Short mmCIF file of C-alpha atoms in Angstrom, two decimals:
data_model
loop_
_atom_site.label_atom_id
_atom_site.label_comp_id
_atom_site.label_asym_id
_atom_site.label_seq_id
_atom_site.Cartn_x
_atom_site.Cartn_y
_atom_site.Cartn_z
CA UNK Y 1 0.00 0.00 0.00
CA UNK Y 2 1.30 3.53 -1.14
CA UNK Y 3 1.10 6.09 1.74
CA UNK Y 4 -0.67 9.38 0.66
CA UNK Y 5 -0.30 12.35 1.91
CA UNK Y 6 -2.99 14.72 2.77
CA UNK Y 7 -2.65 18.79 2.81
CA UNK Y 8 -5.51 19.44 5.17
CA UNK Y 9 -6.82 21.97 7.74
CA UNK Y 10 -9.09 23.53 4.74
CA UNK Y 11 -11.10 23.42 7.51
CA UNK Y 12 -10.40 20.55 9.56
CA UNK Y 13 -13.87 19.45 9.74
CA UNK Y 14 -13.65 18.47 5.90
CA UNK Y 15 -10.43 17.18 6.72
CA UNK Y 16 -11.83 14.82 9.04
CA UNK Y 17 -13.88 13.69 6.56
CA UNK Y 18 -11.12 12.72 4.24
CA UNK Y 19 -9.75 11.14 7.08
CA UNK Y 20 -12.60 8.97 8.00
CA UNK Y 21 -13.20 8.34 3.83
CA UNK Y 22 -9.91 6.94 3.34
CA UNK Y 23 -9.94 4.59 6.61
CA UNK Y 24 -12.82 3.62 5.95
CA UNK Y 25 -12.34 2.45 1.82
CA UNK Y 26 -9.32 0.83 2.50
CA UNK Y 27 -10.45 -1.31 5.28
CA UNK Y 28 -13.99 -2.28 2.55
CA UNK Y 29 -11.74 -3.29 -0.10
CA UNK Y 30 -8.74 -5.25 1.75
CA UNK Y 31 -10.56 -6.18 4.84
CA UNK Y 32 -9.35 -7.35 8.19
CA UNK Y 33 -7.52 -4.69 10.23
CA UNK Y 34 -6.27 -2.48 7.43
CA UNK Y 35 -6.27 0.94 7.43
CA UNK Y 36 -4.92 3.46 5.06
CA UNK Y 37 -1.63 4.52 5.60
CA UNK Y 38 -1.35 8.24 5.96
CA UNK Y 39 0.70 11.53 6.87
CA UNK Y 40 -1.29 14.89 7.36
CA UNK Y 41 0.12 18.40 7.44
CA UNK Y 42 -2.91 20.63 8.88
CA UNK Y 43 -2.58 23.88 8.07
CA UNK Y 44 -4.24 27.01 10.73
CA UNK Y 45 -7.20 28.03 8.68
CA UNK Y 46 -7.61 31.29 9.92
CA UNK Y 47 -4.00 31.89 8.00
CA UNK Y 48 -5.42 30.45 4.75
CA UNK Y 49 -8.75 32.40 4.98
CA UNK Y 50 -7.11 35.52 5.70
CA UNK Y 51 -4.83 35.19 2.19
CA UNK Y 52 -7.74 34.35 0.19
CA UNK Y 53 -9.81 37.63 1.52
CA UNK Y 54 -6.70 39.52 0.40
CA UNK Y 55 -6.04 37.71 -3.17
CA UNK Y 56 -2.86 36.79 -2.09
CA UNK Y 57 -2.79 33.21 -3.62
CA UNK Y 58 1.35 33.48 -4.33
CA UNK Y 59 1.49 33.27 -0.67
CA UNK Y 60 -0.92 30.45 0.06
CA UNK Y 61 0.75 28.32 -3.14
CA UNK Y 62 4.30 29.06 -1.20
CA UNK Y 63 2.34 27.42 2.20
CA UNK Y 64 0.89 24.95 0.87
CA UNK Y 65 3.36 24.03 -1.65
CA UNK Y 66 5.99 23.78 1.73
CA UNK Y 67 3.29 21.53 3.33
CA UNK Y 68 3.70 19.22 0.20
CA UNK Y 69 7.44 19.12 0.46
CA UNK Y 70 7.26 18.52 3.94
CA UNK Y 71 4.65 15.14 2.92
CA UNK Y 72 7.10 14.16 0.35
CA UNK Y 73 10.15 14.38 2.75
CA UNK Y 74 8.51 12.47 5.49
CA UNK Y 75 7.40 9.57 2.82
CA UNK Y 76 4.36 10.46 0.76
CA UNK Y 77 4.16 8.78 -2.33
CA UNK Y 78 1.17 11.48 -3.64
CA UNK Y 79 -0.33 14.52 -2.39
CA UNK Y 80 -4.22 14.86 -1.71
CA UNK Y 81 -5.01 18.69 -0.78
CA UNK Y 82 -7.93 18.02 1.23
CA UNK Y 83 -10.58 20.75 -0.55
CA UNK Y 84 -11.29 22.07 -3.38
CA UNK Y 85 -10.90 25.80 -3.14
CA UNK Y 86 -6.93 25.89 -2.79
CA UNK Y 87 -6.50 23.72 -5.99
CA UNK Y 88 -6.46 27.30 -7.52
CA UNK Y 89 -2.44 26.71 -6.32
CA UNK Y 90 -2.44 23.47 -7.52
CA UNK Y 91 0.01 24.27 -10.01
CA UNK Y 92 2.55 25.56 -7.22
CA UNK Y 93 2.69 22.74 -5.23
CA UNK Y 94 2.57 20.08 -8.89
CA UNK Y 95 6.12 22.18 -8.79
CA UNK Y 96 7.10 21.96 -5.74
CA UNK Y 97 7.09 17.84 -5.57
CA UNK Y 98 8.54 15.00 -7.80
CA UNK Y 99 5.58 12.93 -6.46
CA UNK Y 100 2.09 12.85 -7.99
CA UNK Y 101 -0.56 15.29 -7.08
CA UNK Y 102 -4.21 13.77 -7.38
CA UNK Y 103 -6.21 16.94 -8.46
CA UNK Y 104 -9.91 16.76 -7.16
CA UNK Y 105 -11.46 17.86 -10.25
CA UNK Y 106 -10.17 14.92 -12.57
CA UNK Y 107 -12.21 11.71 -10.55
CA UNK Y 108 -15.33 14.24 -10.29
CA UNK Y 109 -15.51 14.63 -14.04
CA UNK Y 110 -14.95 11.03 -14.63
CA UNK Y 111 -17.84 9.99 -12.51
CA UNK Y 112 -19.26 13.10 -14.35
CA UNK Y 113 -18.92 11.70 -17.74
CA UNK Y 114 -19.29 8.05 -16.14
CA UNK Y 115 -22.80 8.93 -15.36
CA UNK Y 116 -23.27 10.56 -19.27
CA UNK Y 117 -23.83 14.17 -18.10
CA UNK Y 118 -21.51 16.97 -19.75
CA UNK Y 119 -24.25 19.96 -18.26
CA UNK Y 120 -23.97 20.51 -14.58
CA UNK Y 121 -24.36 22.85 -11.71
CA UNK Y 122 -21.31 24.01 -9.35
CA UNK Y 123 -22.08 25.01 -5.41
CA UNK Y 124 -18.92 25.92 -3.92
CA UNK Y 125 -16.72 29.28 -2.73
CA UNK Y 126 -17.33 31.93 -4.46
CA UNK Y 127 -13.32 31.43 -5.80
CA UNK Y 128 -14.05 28.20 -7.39
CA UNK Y 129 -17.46 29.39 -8.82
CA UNK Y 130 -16.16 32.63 -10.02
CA UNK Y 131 -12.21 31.81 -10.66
CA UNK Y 132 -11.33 29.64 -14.08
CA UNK Y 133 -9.21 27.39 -12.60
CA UNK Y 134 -12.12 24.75 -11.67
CA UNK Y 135 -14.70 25.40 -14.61
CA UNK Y 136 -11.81 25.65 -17.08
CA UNK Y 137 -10.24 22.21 -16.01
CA UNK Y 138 -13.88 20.92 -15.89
CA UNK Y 139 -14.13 21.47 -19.59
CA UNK Y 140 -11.01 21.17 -21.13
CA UNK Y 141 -9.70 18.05 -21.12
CA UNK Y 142 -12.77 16.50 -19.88
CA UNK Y 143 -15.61 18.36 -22.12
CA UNK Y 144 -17.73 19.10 -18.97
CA UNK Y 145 -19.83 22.32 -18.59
CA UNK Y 146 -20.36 24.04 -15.78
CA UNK Y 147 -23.34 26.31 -14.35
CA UNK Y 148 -22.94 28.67 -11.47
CA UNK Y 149 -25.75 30.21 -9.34
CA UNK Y 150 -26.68 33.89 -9.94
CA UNK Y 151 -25.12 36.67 -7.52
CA UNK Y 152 -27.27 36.26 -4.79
CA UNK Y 153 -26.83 32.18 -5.22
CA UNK Y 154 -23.34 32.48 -5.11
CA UNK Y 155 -23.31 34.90 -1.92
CA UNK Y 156 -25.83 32.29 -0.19
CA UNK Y 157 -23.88 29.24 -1.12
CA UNK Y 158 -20.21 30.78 0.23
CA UNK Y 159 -21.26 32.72 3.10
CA UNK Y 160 -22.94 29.34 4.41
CA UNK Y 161 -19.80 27.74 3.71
CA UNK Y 162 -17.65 29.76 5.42
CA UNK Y 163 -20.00 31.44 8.25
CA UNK Y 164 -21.14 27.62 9.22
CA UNK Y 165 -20.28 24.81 7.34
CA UNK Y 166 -16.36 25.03 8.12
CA UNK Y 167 -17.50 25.23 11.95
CA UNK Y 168 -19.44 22.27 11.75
CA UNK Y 169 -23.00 24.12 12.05
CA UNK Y 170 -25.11 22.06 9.59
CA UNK Y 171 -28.47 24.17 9.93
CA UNK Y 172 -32.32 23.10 8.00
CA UNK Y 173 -32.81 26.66 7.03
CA UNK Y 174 -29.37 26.43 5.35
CA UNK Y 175 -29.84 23.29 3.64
CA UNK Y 176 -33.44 24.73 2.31
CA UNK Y 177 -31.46 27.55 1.13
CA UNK Y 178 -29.24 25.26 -0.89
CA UNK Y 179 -31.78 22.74 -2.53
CA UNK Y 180 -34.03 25.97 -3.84
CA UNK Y 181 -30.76 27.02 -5.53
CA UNK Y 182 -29.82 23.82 -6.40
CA UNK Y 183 -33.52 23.76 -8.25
CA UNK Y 184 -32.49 26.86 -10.35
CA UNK Y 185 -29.49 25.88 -11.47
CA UNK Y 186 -32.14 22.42 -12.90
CA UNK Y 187 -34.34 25.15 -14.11
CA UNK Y 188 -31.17 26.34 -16.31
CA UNK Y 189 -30.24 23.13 -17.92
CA UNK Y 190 -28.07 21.64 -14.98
CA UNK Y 191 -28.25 17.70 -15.60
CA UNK Y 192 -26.72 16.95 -12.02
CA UNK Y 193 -24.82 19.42 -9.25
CA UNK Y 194 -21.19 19.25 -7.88
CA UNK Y 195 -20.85 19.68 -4.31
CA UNK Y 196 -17.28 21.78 -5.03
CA UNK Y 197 -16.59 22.45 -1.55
CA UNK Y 198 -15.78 19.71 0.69
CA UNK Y 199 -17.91 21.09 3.21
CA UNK Y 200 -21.17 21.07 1.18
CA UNK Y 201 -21.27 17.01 1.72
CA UNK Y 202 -22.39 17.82 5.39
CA UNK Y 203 -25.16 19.91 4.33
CA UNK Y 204 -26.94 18.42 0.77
CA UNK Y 205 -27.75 15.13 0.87
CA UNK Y 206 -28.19 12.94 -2.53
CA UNK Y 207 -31.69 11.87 -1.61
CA UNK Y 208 -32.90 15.69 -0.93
CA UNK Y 209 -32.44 17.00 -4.43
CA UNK Y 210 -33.82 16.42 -7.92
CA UNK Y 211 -30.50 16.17 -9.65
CA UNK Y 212 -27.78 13.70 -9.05
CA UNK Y 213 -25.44 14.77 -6.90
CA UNK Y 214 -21.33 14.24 -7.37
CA UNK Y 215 -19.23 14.88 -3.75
CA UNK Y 216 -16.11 16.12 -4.36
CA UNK Y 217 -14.54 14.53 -0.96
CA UNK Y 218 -15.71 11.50 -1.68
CA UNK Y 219 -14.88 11.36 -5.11
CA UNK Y 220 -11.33 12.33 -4.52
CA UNK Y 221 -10.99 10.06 -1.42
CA UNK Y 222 -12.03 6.41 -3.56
CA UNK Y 223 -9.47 7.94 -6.09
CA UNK Y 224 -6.79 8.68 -3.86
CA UNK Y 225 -7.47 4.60 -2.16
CA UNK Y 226 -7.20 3.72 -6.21
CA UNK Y 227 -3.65 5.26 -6.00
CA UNK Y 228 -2.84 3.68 -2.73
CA UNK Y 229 -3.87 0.26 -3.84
CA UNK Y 230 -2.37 -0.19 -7.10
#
């Protein structure tokens, strides 16, 4: 079994997630008393937030990008940033590492595709619904459209994020909030809806929504086990 390792913190109840994901795959597919083998650099949130108020994403790349040389020092074999937001520095820390770097949108789209949608909705930050770096990997290579709420969606869907999803308050009103804008972005032409934040997971459940629903954590964690157990 390769050891991965994770780039966390982004917030740590997400993290946690990944955590509990990974543990728990490896253990369903080899049995017994495996577990997945693991190192975890958890970054102080607060220090992460703070840069991406300010724009200053050369800075978090430079953090995060240490974090990953730190992983690949102590014996990572691949680097899973645990959310989706910071892959806008993916590119910094693909530099920074001779190891691979499993980028969260790449299983998403394939289960995207897998499924034989190309027309979906995005709920996430307001970074990765407004930045390129997400919707433009999305469709090129993988041919996959993207939809993004209107203004006032997009304000709703990152303030709940970051005013109570990354301290683990998972509130009814909230998740009301979410499915009506969910149902907009069907109104629009949205054949299914990404959770892009690895938050949203605790909040929108599969079975509460019209569309089909594709969970970035979870996506990324049963790819990162496929890496581990090759």
């Amino acid at each position: 079994m390769r050891t991965l390792g994770l780039i966390g913190g982004m917030s740590w109840e997400s993290t946690a997630i990944y955590y509990e994901l990974l543990n728990r795959g490896v253990k369903a597919r080899l049995g017994g008393h495996h577990s997945a083998k693991l190192l975890l650099h958890s970054v102080d949130f607060a220090e992460i937030e703070r840069m991406q108020r300010a724009g200053a994403w050369d800075e978090a790349g430079d953090m995060l990008a240490a974090a990953a040389r730190a992983l690949e020092g102590a014996g990572a074999q691949a680097i899973v940033l645990c959310a989706n937001t910071m892959h806008l520095v993916a590119p910094a820390i693909e530099r920074a590492v001779a190891i691979p770097f499993l980028h969260i949108v790449d299983p998403t789209a394939r289960a995207i595709r897998a499924a034989g949608l190309t027309r979906v909705g995005l709920l996430a930050t307001r970074f990765t619904m407004e930045e390129t770096f997400y919707v433009g990997r999305l469709r090129e290579p993988h041919g996959i459209e993207a939809i993004v709420p209107d203004a006032e969606g997009r304000a709703l869907v990152h303030r709940v994020i970051y005013d109570e999803l990354v301290h683990g308050r998972v509130l009814d009103d909230s998740r009301a909030d979410y499915v009506r804008v969910i149902d907009q972005l069907a109104k629009r032409g949205a054949q299914g809806v990404i959770l892009g934040c690895t938050e949203v997971g605790m909040l929108v459940k599969p079975e509460a929504v019209a569309l089909p629903c594709f969970d970035t954590a979870a996506l990324h964690a049963e790819a990162a086990i496929d890496f581990a157990l090759a």
